[in-house]
XYZ file of C-alpha atoms in Angstrom:
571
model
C 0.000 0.000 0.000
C 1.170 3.875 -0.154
C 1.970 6.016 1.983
C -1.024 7.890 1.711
C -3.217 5.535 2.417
C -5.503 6.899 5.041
C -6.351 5.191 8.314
C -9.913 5.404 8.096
C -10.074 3.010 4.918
C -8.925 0.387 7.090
C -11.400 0.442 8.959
C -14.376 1.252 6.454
C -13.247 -2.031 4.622
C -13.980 -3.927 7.819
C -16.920 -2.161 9.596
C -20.501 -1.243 8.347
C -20.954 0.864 10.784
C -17.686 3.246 10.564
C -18.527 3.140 6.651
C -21.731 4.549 6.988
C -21.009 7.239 9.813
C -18.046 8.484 7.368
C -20.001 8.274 4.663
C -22.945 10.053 6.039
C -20.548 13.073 7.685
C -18.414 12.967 4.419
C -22.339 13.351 2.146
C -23.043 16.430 4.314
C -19.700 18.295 4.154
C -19.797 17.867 0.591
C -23.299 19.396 0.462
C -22.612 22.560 3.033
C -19.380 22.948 1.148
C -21.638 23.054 -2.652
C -24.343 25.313 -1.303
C -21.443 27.448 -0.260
C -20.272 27.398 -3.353
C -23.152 28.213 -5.117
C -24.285 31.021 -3.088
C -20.577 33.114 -3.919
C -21.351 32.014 -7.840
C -24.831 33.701 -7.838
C -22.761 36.790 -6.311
C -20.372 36.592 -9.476
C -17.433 35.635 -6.330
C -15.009 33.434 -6.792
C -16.091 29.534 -5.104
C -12.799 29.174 -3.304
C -13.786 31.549 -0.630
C -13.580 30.046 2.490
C -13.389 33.059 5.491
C -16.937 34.501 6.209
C -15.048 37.701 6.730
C -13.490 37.337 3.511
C -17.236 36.521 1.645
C -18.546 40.393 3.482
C -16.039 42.204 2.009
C -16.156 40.407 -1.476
C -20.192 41.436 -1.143
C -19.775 44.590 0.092
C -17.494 45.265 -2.702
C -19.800 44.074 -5.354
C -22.633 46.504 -3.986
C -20.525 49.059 -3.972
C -19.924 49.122 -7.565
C -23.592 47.927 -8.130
C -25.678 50.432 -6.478
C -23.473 53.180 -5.217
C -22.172 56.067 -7.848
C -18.913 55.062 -9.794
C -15.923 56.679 -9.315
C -15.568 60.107 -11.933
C -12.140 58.957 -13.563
C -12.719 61.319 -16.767
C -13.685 64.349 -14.267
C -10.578 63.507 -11.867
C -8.027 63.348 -14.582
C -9.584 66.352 -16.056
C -9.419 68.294 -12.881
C -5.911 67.066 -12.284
C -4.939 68.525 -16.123
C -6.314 72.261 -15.290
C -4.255 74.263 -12.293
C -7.353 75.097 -10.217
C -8.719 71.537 -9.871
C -5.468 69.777 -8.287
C -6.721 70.179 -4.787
C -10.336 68.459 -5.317
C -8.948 65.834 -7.592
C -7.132 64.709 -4.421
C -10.097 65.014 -2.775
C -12.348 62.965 -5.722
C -9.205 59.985 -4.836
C -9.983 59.999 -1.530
C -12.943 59.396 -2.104
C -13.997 56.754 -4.459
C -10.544 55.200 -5.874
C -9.713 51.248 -5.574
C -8.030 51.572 -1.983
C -11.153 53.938 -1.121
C -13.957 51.868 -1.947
C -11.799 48.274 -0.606
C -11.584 50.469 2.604
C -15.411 51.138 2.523
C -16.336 47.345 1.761
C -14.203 46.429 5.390
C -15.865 49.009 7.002
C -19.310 47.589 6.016
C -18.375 43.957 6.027
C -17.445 44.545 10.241
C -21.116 46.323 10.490
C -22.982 43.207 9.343
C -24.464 42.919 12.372
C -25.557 46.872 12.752
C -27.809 48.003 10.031
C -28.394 51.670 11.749
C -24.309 51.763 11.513
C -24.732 50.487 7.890
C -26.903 53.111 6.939
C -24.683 55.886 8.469
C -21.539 54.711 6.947
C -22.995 54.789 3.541
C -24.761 58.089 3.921
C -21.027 59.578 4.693
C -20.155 58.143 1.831
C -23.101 59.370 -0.397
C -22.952 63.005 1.246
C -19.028 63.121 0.592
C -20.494 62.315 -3.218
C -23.108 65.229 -3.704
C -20.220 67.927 -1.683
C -17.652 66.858 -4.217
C -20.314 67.064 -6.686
C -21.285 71.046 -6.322
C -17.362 72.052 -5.688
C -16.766 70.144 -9.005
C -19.730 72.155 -10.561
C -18.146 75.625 -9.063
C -15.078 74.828 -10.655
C -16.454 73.996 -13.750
C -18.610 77.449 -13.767
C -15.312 79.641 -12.976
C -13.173 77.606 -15.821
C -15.630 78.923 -18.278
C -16.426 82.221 -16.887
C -12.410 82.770 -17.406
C -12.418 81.154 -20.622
C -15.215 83.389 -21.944
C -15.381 83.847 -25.609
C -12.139 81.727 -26.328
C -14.221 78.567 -25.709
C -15.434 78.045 -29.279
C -11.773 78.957 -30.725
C -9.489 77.098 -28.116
C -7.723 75.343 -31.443
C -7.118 78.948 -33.322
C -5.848 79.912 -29.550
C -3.166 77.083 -29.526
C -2.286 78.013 -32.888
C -1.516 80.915 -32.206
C 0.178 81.123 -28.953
C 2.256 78.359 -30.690
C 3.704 80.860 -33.401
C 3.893 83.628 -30.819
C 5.850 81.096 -28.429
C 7.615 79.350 -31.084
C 8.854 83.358 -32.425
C 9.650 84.378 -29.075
C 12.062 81.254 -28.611
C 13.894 82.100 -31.484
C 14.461 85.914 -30.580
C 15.969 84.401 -27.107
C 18.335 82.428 -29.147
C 19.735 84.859 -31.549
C 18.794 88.218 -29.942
C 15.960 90.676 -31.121
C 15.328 90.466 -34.860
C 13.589 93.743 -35.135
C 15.806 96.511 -34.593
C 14.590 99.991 -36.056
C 17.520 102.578 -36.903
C 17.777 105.933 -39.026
C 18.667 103.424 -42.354
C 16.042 101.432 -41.881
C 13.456 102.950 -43.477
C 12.123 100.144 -45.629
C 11.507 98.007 -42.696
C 10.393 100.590 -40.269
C 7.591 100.364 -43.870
C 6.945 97.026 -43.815
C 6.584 96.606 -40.170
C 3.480 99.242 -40.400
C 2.153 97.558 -43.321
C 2.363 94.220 -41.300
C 0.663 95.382 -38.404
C -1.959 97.226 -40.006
C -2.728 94.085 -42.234
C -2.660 91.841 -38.977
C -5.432 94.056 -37.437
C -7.350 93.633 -40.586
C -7.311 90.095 -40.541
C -8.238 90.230 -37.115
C -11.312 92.438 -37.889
C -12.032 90.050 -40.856
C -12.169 86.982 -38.623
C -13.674 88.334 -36.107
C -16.258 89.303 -38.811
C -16.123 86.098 -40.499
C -16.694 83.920 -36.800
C -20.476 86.403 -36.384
C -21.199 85.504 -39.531
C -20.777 82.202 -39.238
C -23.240 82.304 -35.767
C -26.028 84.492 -37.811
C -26.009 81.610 -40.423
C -26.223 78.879 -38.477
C -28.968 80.590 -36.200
C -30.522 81.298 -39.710
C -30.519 77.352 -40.752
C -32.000 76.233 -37.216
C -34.765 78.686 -37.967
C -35.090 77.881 -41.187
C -35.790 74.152 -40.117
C -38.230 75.512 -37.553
C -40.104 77.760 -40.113
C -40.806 74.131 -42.730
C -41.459 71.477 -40.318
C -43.647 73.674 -37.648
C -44.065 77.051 -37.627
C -44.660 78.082 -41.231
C -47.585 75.489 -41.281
C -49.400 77.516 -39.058
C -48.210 80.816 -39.356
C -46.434 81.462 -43.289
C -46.027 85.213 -43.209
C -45.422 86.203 -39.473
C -41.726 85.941 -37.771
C -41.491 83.371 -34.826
C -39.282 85.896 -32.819
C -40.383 89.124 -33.216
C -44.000 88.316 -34.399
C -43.440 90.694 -37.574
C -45.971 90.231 -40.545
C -43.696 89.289 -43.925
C -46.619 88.270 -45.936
C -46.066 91.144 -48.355
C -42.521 89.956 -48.779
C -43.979 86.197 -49.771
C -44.033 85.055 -46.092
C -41.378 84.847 -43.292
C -39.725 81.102 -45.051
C -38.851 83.597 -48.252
C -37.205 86.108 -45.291
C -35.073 83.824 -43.853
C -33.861 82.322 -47.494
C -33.253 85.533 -48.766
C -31.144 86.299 -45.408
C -29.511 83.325 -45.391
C -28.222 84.079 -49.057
C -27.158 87.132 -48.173
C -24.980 85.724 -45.152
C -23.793 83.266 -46.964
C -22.311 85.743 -49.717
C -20.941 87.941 -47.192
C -19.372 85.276 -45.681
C -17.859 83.917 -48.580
C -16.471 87.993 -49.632
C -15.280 87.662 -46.177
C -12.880 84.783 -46.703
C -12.449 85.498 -49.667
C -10.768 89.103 -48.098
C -8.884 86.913 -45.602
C -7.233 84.870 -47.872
C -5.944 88.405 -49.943
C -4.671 89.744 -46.202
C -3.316 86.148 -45.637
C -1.306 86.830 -49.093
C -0.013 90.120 -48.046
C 1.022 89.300 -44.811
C 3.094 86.164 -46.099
C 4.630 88.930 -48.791
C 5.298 91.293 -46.230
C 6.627 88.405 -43.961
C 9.279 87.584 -47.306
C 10.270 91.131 -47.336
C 11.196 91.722 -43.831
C 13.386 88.126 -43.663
C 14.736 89.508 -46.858
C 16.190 92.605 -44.679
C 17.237 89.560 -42.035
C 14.061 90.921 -39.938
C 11.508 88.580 -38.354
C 7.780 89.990 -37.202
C 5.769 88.405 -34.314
C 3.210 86.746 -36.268
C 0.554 87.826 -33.358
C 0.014 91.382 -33.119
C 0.238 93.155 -29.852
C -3.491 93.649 -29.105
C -4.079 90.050 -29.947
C -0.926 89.000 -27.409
C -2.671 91.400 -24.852
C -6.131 89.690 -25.268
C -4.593 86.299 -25.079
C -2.391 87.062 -22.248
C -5.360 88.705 -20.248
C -7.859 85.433 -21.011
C -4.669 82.641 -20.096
C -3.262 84.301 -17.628
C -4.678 81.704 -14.867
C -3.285 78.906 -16.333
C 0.269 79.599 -15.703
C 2.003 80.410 -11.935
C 0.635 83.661 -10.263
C 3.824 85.269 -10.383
C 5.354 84.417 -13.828
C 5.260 86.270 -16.575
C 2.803 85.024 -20.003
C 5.216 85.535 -22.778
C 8.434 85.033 -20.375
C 6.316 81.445 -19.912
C 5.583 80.512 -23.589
C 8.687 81.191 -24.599
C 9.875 77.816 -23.055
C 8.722 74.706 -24.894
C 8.290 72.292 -22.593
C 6.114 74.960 -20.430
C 4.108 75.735 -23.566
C 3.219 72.080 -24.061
C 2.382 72.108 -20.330
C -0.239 74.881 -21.431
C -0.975 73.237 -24.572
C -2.061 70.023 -22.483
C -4.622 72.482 -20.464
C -5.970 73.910 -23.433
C -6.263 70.509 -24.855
C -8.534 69.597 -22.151
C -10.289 72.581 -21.972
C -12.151 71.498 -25.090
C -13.890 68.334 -23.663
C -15.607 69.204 -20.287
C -16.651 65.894 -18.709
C -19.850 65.349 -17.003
C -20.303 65.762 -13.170
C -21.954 62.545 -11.069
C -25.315 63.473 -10.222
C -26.059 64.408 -6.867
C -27.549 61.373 -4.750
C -30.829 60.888 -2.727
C -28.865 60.395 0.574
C -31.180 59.209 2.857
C -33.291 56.749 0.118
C -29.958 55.572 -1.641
C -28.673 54.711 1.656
C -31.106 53.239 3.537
C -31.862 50.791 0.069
C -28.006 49.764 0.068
C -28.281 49.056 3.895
C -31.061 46.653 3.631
C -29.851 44.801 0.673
C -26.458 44.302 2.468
C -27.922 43.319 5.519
C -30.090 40.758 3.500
C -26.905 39.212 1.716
C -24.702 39.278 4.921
C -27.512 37.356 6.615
C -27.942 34.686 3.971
C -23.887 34.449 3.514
C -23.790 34.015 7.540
C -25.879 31.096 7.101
C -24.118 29.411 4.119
C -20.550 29.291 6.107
C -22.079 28.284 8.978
C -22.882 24.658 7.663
C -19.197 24.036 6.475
C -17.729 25.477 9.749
C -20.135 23.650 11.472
C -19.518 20.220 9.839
C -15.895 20.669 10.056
C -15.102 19.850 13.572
C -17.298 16.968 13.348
C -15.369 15.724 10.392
C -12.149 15.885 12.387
C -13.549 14.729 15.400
C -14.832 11.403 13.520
C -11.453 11.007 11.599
C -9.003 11.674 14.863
C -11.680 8.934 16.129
C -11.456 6.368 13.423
C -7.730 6.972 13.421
C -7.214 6.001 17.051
C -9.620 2.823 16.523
C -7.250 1.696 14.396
C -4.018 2.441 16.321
C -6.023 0.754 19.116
C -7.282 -2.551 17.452
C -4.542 -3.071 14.698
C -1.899 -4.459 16.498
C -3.756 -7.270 17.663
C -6.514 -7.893 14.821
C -5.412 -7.076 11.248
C -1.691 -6.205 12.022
C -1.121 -9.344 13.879
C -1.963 -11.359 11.308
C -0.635 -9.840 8.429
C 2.711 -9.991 10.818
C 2.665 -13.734 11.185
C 1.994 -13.558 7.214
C 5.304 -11.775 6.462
C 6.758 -13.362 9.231
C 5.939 -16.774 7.454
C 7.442 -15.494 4.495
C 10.570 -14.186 5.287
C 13.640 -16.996 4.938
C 15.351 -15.538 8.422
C 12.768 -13.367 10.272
C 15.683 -13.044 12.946
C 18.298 -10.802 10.845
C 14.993 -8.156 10.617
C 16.804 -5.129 12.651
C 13.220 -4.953 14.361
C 9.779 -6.426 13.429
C 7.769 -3.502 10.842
C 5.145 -2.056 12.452
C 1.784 0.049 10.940
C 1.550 3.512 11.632
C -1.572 6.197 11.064
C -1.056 9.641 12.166
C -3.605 12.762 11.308
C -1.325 15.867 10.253
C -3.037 18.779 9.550
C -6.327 17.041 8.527
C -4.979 13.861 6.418
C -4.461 10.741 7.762
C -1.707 8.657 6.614
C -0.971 4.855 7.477
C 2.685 4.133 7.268
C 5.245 0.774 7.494
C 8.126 2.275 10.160
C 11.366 0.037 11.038
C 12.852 1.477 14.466
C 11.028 4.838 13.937
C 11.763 4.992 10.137
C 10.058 4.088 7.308
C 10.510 0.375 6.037
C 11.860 1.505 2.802
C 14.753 2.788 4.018
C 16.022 -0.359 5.697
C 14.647 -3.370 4.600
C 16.076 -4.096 0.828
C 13.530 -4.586 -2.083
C 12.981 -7.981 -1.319
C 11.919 -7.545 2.081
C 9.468 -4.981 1.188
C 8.304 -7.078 -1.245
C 7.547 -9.242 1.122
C 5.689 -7.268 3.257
C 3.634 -6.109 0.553
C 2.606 -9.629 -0.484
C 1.818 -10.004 3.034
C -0.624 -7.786 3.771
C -2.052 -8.808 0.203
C -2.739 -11.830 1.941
C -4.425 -10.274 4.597
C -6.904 -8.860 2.971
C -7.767 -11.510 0.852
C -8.425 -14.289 4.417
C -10.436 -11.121 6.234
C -12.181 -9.385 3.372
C -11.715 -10.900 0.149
C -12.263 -14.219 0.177
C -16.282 -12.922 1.298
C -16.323 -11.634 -1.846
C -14.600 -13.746 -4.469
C -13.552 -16.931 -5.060
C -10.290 -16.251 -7.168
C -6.885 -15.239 -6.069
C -4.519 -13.827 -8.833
C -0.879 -12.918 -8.678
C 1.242 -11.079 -11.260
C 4.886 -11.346 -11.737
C 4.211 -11.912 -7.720
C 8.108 -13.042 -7.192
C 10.084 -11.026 -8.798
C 11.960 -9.394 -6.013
C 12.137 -12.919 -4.244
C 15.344 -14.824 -3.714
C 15.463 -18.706 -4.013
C 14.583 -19.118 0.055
C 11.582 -16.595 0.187
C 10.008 -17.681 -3.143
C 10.133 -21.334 -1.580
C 8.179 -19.881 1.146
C 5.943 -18.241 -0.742
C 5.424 -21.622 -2.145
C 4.851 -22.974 0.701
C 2.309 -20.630 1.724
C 0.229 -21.006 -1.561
C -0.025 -24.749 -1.255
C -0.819 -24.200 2.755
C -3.915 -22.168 1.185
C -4.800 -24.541 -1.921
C -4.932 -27.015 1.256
C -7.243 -25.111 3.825
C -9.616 -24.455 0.938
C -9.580 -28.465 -0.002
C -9.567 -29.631 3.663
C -12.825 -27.144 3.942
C -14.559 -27.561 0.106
C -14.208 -24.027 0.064
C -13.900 -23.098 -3.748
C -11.125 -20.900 -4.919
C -9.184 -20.260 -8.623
C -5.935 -19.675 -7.676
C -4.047 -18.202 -10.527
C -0.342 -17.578 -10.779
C 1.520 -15.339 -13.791
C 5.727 -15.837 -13.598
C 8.416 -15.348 -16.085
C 10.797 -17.723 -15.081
C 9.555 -21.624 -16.335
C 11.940 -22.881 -13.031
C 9.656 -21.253 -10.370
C 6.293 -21.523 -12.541
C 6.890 -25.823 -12.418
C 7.983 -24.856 -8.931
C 4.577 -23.057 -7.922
C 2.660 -25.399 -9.814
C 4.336 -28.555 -8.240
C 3.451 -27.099 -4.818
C -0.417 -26.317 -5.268
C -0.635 -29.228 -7.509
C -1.758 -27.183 -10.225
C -1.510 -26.908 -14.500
C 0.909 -25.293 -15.926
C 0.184 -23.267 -19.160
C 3.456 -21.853 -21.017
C 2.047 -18.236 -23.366
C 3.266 -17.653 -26.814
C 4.608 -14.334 -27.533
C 1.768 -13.187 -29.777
C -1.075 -11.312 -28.130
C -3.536 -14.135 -28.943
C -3.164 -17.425 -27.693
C -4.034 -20.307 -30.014
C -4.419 -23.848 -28.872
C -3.018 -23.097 -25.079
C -0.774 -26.071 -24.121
C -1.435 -27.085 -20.748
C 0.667 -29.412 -18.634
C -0.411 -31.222 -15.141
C 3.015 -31.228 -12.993
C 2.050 -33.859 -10.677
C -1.182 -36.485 -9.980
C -3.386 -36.899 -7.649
C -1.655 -39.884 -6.042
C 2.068 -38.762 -6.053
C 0.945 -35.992 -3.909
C 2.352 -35.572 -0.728
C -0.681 -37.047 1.697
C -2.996 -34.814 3.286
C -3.669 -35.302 7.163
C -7.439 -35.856 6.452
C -7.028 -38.384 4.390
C -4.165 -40.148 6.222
C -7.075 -39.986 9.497
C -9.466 -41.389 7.996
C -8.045 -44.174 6.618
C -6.937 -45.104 10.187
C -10.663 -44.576 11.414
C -12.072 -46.949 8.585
């Protein structure tokens, strides 16, 4: 046998009743230990949980992220982008982040017990939410009361800060470009030309940007007029109320105005692109004369200075800032994100949203409570019943099953008295698992005894299970290869021994097939001369045709039984 075979099946294969108690306490910690199971799968937790206090914060987690809000990651990053929103990102993190809401779930899972303390712990939580809330929604109105009119051209602002940056890094590098002087007339010239030209462009897009406002208001309207209003109401004006009936009704208004804006707006760009061409020749003409221009006029830098100013330290100086790259991306970055405001979590019922989570939690705590109960509770009587079948055996071995299966290996051994001490069966319970063991002076047989004398004991306690358990149940014994780790003397005993058992079962018309495989011809006509048995020699091909079988020895040059030798003295 191995050395993991446990104690407790030596005694199940001999008792009815120790089978059915372990199999009765093994049924029901296999059903506590399913329901278990299958109460943390309908939670979506993982089935290997086996700490209650583990399961309450795995469910406290999952209602966290179920019912309670999320946590804002787009708003959080977004405030941690922007210079004014550093401090209440921190606070966002403290929050609702991973650590945050983990924290939360142990602080609920040690309240399972305390729903009032539930419910307070999550209405914190939820008021925390709706003051983070309106400070984020403060913030958000002062970022766009300083961005003002700059919101709807934030990528025409990083343009141009770009080429104003960009300009005023080259002038630090090679010194002022621009450098008026009493021969210098023809630049002092086209240095007037290029800043009246940039102010014209300036008016032109500023002109062009209205435009483009009146005709989109114009389409909207437009839409509104077909579909709606004009079905009801063809010649008056849905926002003024004036009566265009005499101009062919208010539709024929707005088409006519929207051509009109249209063409203006097209003479319009049309314009810009002409200034655009001048300012480029102008631009040619002054690095002709080695003199570069700051492609952002000085009312514009004033403007964009004024509406940016925020974004940068308090004490530094706009264009001094710009001027350094990697500070201008920084500012870049901000602008970047200016463009995409995210949305703000919703402010939370407190007291309904709190009390809801409360009772659901206390429901699922309750219910998990009583699924780990039936495994904890089944446990201890598990162990209990082992430790006890264990000691049964320790108790009763030595003089039932390992006494015989000692005179067994006793019987087969060709000098029992060079064994350094007799073997002995061990079963121990270590942490739950029982194990039955052969020990030789405190150590396992394995390590003294050579192969043969294991063998030996092996074949043994074969034996012994056959004469108390087997032979109940079948009427064949069958050996394989069963002496291969035998010398000469112990496979004579084990002769010996086999004809000792063909003779009980003779002497007692008990039936029995006894059935013995061996590679060696020698010991086969050996075995077969002691149980006064056939012997049958195999071919090497995997069917056998026509098996040849030879009878060693008769009937009446067997050695004479003592039953037969009595009564023939009685007759």
């Amino acid at each position: 046998r191995s050395a993991q075979e446990l104690g407790a099946r030596i005694l199940r294969g001999y008792s009815g009743l120790a089978d059915q108690v372990d199999g009765y306490v093994e049924s029901r910690v296999l059903e506590a230990n399913t329901n278990r199971q299958d109460f943390l799968r309908t939670f979506g937790l993982s089935a290997s949980i086996t700490k209650l206090e583990t399961a309450f914060e795995r469910i406290a987690r999952r209602e966290i992220d179920r019912s309670l809000p999320s946590f804002p990651r787009p708003l959080v990053d977004w405030l941690d982008t922007i210079q004014v929103g550093a401090q209440l990102s921190w606070r966002w993190q403290e929050w609702g982040n991973e650590s945050s809401r983990n924290a939360l779930a142990v602080r609920l899972s040690q309240m399972d017990r305390s729903p009032g303390n539930l419910e307070s712990e999550i209405r914190g939580w939820l008021e925390e939410l709706n003051a983070l809330s309106a400070l984020s929604m403060e913030v958000l109105k002062n970022v766009e009361a300083r961005i003002g009119s700059l919101r709807q051209d934030l990528d025409q602002v990083a343009a141009r800060i770009a080429n104003w940056g960009e300009w005023l890094e080259r002038r630090s590098t090679s010194g002022p470009l621009l450098q008026k002087g009493p021969s210098s007339d023809q630049a002092e010239s086209l240095a007037k030309d290029f800043d009246r030209l940039q102010a014209e462009q300036q008016r032109v897009l500023e002109q062009g940007r209205n435009l483009a406002r009146h005709l989109d208001h114009l389409t909207q309207v437009e839409a509104y007029v077909k579909e709606t209003w004009g079905k009801q109401h063809p010649g008056q004006c849905p926002t003024c109320g004036a009566d265009h009936a005499d101009k062919g009704g208010v539709a024929a208004v707005i088409e006519s105005l929207r051509e009109q804006t249209t063409a203006e707006r097209d003479r319009l760009r049309g314009e810009y692109a002409g200034l655009k061409r001048q300012i480029d020749e102008v631009q040619k003409g002054l690095a002709g004369l080695g003199q570069v221009q700051c492609p952002v006029n000085a009312a514009e830098q004033a403007r964009l200075a004024d509406a940016l100013r925020w974004l940068i330290p308090a004490q530094a100086n706009f264009s001094e800032w710009i001027a350094v790259r990697s500070q201008r991306e920084e500012l870049f970055a901000v602008i970047a994100a200016l463009k995409q405001v995210p949305a703000i979590p919703a402010s939370a019922d407190v007291e309904s949203e709190a009390g809801r989570v409360a009772r659901e939690l206390t429901w699922q705590f309750r219910d998990a409570r009583q699924m780990f109960e039936a495994p904890s509770n089944w446990k201890p009587v598990k162990e209990k019943l082992t430790a006890l079948l264990a000691d049964i055996v320790n108790q009763h071995l030595p003089r039932t099953l390992a006494a015989l299966w000692s005179e067994l290996y006793l019987n087969l051994t060709p000098a029992p008295w060079l064994l350094p001490e007799r073997p002995s069966i061990d079963v121990s319970s270590k942490r739950g698992e029982q194990r039955s063991t052969l020990q030789v002076k405190g150590r396992l047989a394995r390590y003294i005894l050579n192969q043969s004398e294991v063998h030996v004991l092996g074949l043994g306690w074969f034996f012994t299970r056959y004469l108390t358990y087997g032979r109940f149940l079948h009427t064949c014994l069958v050996f394989d290869d069963a002496a291969h780790e035998l010398d000469e003397a112990a496979f004579r005993d084990l002769c010996r021994l086999w004809e000792t058992i063909v003779r009980l079962h003779r002497v007692y018309a008990r039936p029995l097939h006894l059935i013995i495989m061996l590679n060696q011809e020698t010991r086969a006509t050996e075995a077969a001369q002691a149980t006064g048995g056939s012997l049958s020699v195999l071919g090497w091909s995997p069917d056998q045709q026509d098996l040849c079988r030879t009878r060693v020895a008769t009937e009446d040059v067997l050695p004479p039984q003592p039953v037969f030798l009595f009564e023939k003295a009685a007759s």
